[in-house]
Each structure stands twice: as C-alpha cells, then as structure tokens.
Coordinates of C-alpha atoms in Angstrom, one line a residue:
M113 CA -7.8 54.3 77.4
S114 CA -7.6 56.8 74.6
T115 CA -10.7 57.8 72.7
P116 CA -11.5 55.7 69.6
A117 CA -10.0 56.7 66.3
P118 CA -12.5 58.1 63.7
P119 CA -14.0 55.6 61.3
A120 CA -11.6 54.3 58.7
R121 CA -11.5 52.1 55.6
I122 CA -9.8 48.9 56.6
L123 CA -8.9 45.9 54.5
V124 CA -8.7 42.5 56.3
V125 CA -6.5 40.0 54.4
D126 CA -7.0 36.4 55.7
D127 CA -7.8 33.1 53.9
D128 CA -9.5 31.6 57.1
P129 CA -13.2 32.5 56.8
T130 CA -13.8 32.2 60.5
V131 CA -10.9 34.5 61.4
A132 CA -11.9 37.0 58.7
E133 CA -15.6 37.0 59.9
I134 CA -14.6 37.6 63.5
V135 CA -12.1 40.4 62.7
T136 CA -14.3 42.2 60.2
G137 CA -17.3 41.9 62.6
Y138 CA -15.4 43.5 65.5
L139 CA -14.0 46.2 63.3
R140 CA -17.4 47.1 61.9
R141 CA -18.9 47.2 65.3
A142 CA -16.1 49.7 66.2
G143 CA -17.5 51.9 63.4
H144 CA -15.1 51.1 60.5
A145 CA -15.8 50.3 56.9
V146 CA -14.2 46.9 56.3
D147 CA -13.5 45.0 53.2
H148 CA -12.0 41.5 53.0
A149 CA -9.5 39.7 50.7
A150 CA -8.7 36.0 50.9
D151 CA -5.3 36.0 49.1
G152 CA -2.3 38.1 48.4
P153 CA -2.9 39.2 44.7
T154 CA -6.5 40.2 45.5
A155 CA -5.2 42.2 48.5
L156 CA -2.8 44.2 46.3
T157 CA -5.6 44.8 43.8
R158 CA -8.0 46.1 46.5
V159 CA -5.3 48.4 48.0
G160 CA -4.6 49.9 44.6
R161 CA -8.2 50.4 43.9
D162 CA -9.7 51.4 47.2
A163 CA -6.7 53.0 49.1
P164 CA -7.7 51.8 52.6
D165 CA -6.5 53.6 55.7
L166 CA -5.1 50.4 57.2
V167 CA -4.5 46.8 56.2
V168 CA -4.8 43.9 58.7
L169 CA -2.6 41.3 57.0
D170 CA -2.2 37.5 57.7
L171 CA 1.2 36.0 57.1
M172 CA 0.1 32.7 55.7
L173 CA -1.8 33.4 52.4
P174 CA -2.3 31.6 49.1
G175 CA -0.9 33.2 46.0
L176 CA 1.5 35.6 47.8
D177 CA 2.4 35.3 51.4
G178 CA 1.9 38.2 53.8
L179 CA 5.6 39.1 53.9
E180 CA 5.7 39.6 50.1
V181 CA 2.4 41.5 50.2
C182 CA 3.8 43.8 52.9
R183 CA 7.0 44.3 50.9
R184 CA 5.1 45.3 47.8
L185 CA 2.8 47.6 49.8
R186 CA 5.7 49.3 51.4
A187 CA 7.4 49.8 47.9
D188 CA 4.2 51.4 46.5
R189 CA 2.4 53.4 49.3
P190 CA 2.7 54.2 53.0
V191 CA -0.5 52.4 54.1
P192 CA -0.2 51.2 57.7
V193 CA -0.1 47.5 58.2
I194 CA -0.9 45.3 61.2
M195 CA 0.3 41.7 60.7
L196 CA -1.4 38.6 62.0
T197 CA 1.1 35.9 62.9
A198 CA 1.1 32.4 64.3
R199 CA 2.1 32.1 68.0
G200 CA 5.7 31.1 68.3
G201 CA 6.6 32.4 64.9
E202 CA 9.1 34.9 66.2
E203 CA 11.2 35.0 63.0
D204 CA 8.1 35.7 61.0
R205 CA 7.1 38.5 63.3
I206 CA 10.6 40.1 63.2
A207 CA 10.6 39.7 59.4
G208 CA 7.3 41.6 59.2
L209 CA 8.7 44.4 61.3
E210 CA 11.8 44.5 59.2
L211 CA 9.6 45.1 56.1
G212 CA 8.0 48.0 57.8
A213 CA 4.8 46.5 59.4
D214 CA 3.5 49.0 62.0
D215 CA 2.4 46.4 64.5
Y216 CA 1.5 42.7 64.8
V217 CA -0.9 40.5 66.7
T218 CA -0.2 36.8 67.4
K219 CA -2.8 34.0 66.9
P220 CA -4.8 33.1 68.8
F221 CA -5.6 36.7 69.6
S222 CA -8.3 38.7 71.4
P223 CA -10.4 40.5 68.8
R224 CA -10.8 43.4 71.3
E225 CA -7.0 43.6 71.5
L226 CA -6.7 43.7 67.7
V227 CA -9.3 46.6 67.6
L228 CA -7.3 48.5 70.2
R229 CA -4.1 48.1 68.2
V230 CA -5.9 49.2 65.0
E231 CA -7.1 52.3 66.8
S232 CA -3.6 53.1 68.1
V233 CA -2.1 52.8 64.6
L234 CA -4.9 54.8 63.0
R235 CA -4.4 57.6 65.5
R236 CA -0.7 57.8 64.8
S237 CA -1.1 57.6 61.1
R238 CA -3.7 60.4 61.1
S239 CA -1.5 62.5 63.4
A240 CA 1.3 62.0 60.8
A241 CA -1.0 63.4 58.1
L242 CA -2.1 66.6 59.9
P243 CA -2.5 69.5 57.4
P244 CA -0.6 72.8 57.7
G245 CA -1.8 74.6 60.8
G246 CA -2.4 71.4 62.8
Q247 CA -1.0 70.9 66.2
E248 CA 2.1 69.0 65.0
E249 CA 3.3 72.0 62.9
Q250 CA 3.9 74.0 66.1
Q251 CA 6.7 71.7 67.2
A252 CA 10.1 73.0 66.2
P253 CA 12.4 70.7 64.2
L254 CA 14.8 68.6 66.2
R255 CA 18.5 68.8 65.2
A256 CA 21.5 66.8 66.4
A257 CA 24.6 65.2 64.9
G258 CA 23.6 66.0 61.3
I259 CA 20.1 64.6 61.8
V260 CA 17.0 66.8 61.4
V261 CA 13.5 65.6 62.3
D262 CA 10.6 67.9 61.6
P263 CA 7.4 66.9 63.4
G264 CA 5.4 69.5 61.5
T265 CA 6.1 68.0 58.0
R266 CA 6.9 64.5 59.3
R267 CA 10.2 64.5 57.3
A268 CA 13.6 63.5 58.5
F269 CA 17.0 64.2 57.0
K270 CA 20.6 63.0 57.4
G271 CA 22.6 65.9 56.0
S272 CA 20.8 66.7 52.7
T273 CA 19.4 63.2 52.2
E274 CA 15.8 62.6 53.2
L275 CA 15.3 59.4 55.3
G276 CA 12.6 57.0 54.3
L277 CA 11.2 56.3 57.8
T278 CA 8.0 54.3 58.6
L279 CA 5.4 55.7 60.9
R280 CA 6.9 54.0 64.0
E281 CA 10.5 54.7 63.0
F282 CA 9.7 58.4 62.7
D283 CA 8.0 58.5 66.1
L284 CA 10.8 56.5 67.8
L285 CA 13.5 58.8 66.4
A286 CA 11.6 62.0 67.3
H287 CA 11.0 60.6 70.8
L288 CA 14.7 59.8 71.4
M289 CA 16.0 63.1 69.9
A290 CA 13.6 65.1 72.0
R291 CA 15.2 63.6 75.1
P292 CA 19.0 63.5 74.4
G293 CA 21.2 61.8 76.9
R294 CA 18.3 60.1 78.6
A295 CA 18.3 56.3 79.0
H296 CA 15.0 54.7 78.0
T297 CA 14.0 51.1 78.8
R298 CA 12.3 49.1 76.1
E299 CA 9.2 49.1 78.3
D300 CA 9.2 52.9 78.4
L301 CA 9.5 53.1 74.6
M302 CA 6.8 50.5 74.2
R303 CA 4.5 52.7 76.3
D304 CA 5.5 56.1 75.1
V305 CA 6.0 55.5 71.4
W306 CA 3.6 52.5 70.8
G307 CA 1.1 53.5 73.4
W308 CA 1.0 50.1 75.0
D309 CA 1.6 48.9 78.6
F310 CA 2.2 45.4 77.3
G311 CA 3.6 43.8 74.2
D312 CA 6.6 41.9 72.7
L313 CA 9.6 44.0 73.5
S314 CA 11.4 42.6 70.4
T315 CA 9.3 45.1 68.5
V316 CA 11.3 47.9 70.0
T317 CA 14.6 46.1 69.4
V318 CA 13.8 45.6 65.7
H319 CA 12.8 49.2 65.2
V320 CA 16.0 50.4 66.9
R321 CA 18.0 48.2 64.5
R322 CA 16.1 49.6 61.5
L323 CA 16.7 53.1 62.7
R324 CA 20.4 52.5 63.2
A325 CA 20.6 51.2 59.6
K326 CA 19.2 54.4 58.3
I327 CA 20.9 57.1 60.5
E328 CA 24.2 55.6 61.6
D329 CA 27.4 55.8 59.5
D330 CA 28.2 52.3 60.8
P331 CA 25.2 50.5 62.2
A332 CA 27.4 47.8 63.7
A333 CA 29.1 50.5 65.9
P334 CA 26.3 53.0 66.5
R335 CA 27.2 56.4 67.8
L336 CA 23.8 58.1 67.8
I337 CA 21.4 55.5 69.3
Q338 CA 23.6 53.8 71.9
T339 CA 22.7 50.7 73.9
V340 CA 22.7 51.2 77.7
W341 CA 23.4 47.7 78.9
G342 CA 20.9 46.4 81.3
V343 CA 18.6 49.4 80.7
G344 CA 17.8 50.1 77.1
Y345 CA 18.8 52.9 74.6
R346 CA 20.0 56.5 74.7
F347 CA 20.3 59.1 71.9
E348 CA 23.7 60.9 72.0
A349 CA 23.1 64.4 70.6
G350 CA 26.8 65.2 70.8
A351 CA 27.9 62.4 68.6
P352 CA 30.1 63.5 65.7
S353 CA 28.1 64.2 62.5

C-alpha cells in the first residue's frame, strides 16, 4: 500500500452523529485535522471560511442535499469531494460522479476503507498542485487529434478552448492519451487511474462519459475515446481533429 498522504484539513458533512463521530475519529487518528458540519448550508459556509483540502459529503442532508452541495462546491472551487451514499443507491452514486465527485463510499462502509480512499484522493490532488520545478513539470505535453494535455500545468485544451476537467477526468484523459491505440479494461483503469484493485466499475464508465462530453465533437458517436466491445476503452490518436 502507498505511504499515507501528509496531514490535511478535512470537512466531514453528515447529519448522523454516530457516523460523523466514527469518520472524524478515524481521520484524526490518521493525522488529519477534521471539522464537522451536520447540514448543507453549514457545510458551504465552512468550506468558504476554512478552505479544506477535502470534503467527505453525505448525500442525505437537511437543508440542502449532498448533490446540491456538491454542485455548488464544484461551481465555486476545485475542492476534492468523496461522497457517502446509501447501499443500492446506484442512481445517486452516478449523479454524484456526474457532478464531479472524486470518489464515493457506500454505507455501511469500513472506516479503514474510507481513510484509504481519502489518502488516495489527497495524494492525487496534491500531485495536481505541484509547484513549478516539481516532478510533474518534467512530463512533456500530450498532443493528439486537436487535444493538448499538459501534466506540468495540469491544463487541457481542445483547440484554443481550455477544458474544465475534474481531478479524475484529467488523470483519465492523460492516462489514455499517453497510451494511444491500447485497449484498457475498466479494471485496468480503476487500478491505474484510481489506484484501487477493487471498486464499482460504473465509476470508470461515468468518467468516460463525462470526458466524451467535453472532448468529442459528437459524444453520441465518439471518435477519440472508443469503446472496445467486451474489453473496455481505447484512445485513437489518429482520429480527425
């Protein structure tokens, strides 16, 4: 397992006192500074005031539900979000990912699993924020079919238009573009992009759909990120721009 991420400021948003106590306790034992909000409006106020490094966000909240909180967070700032969802709520999980949540954990969940997912998202978000001269800057920009992805600046363009990609969308696009023509299974992408050997593979499907909506001329007939039936996905570097 990878080394733990450095301590971070984390906001846990959950109206269930028992769940909130367990989650905050495990995260604090992992070395993080943790605050708690019990409803949506309070969560938005705390994020605006304290600028946490990550938000653990329950879907079912009083005041504003988790999906609306996530939507407003994404419209205002790029703070990473891990959503807590009820088991069986596949539509809610997919809706959260569509709004840009970086990951989700279903209830009931293992607090240790949640801590590991928090560590994974924190490592990636901090890698994305490396200053000039950091390791990521040494990677040359990726260019294909009118798309440019620059790992050094963490910026992506389609023609002259900058793409508004989430943390995972950027990592997924960079991973695919760095390996043009190769077929990737969803299991491979879950492991190589998300850093997990297990998980709900619909996470990959949703992120591919979001990417297609941002980079394809016609997302319903994708030319860049193509489906390899029975396998997964492939990036076609030679697709017309």
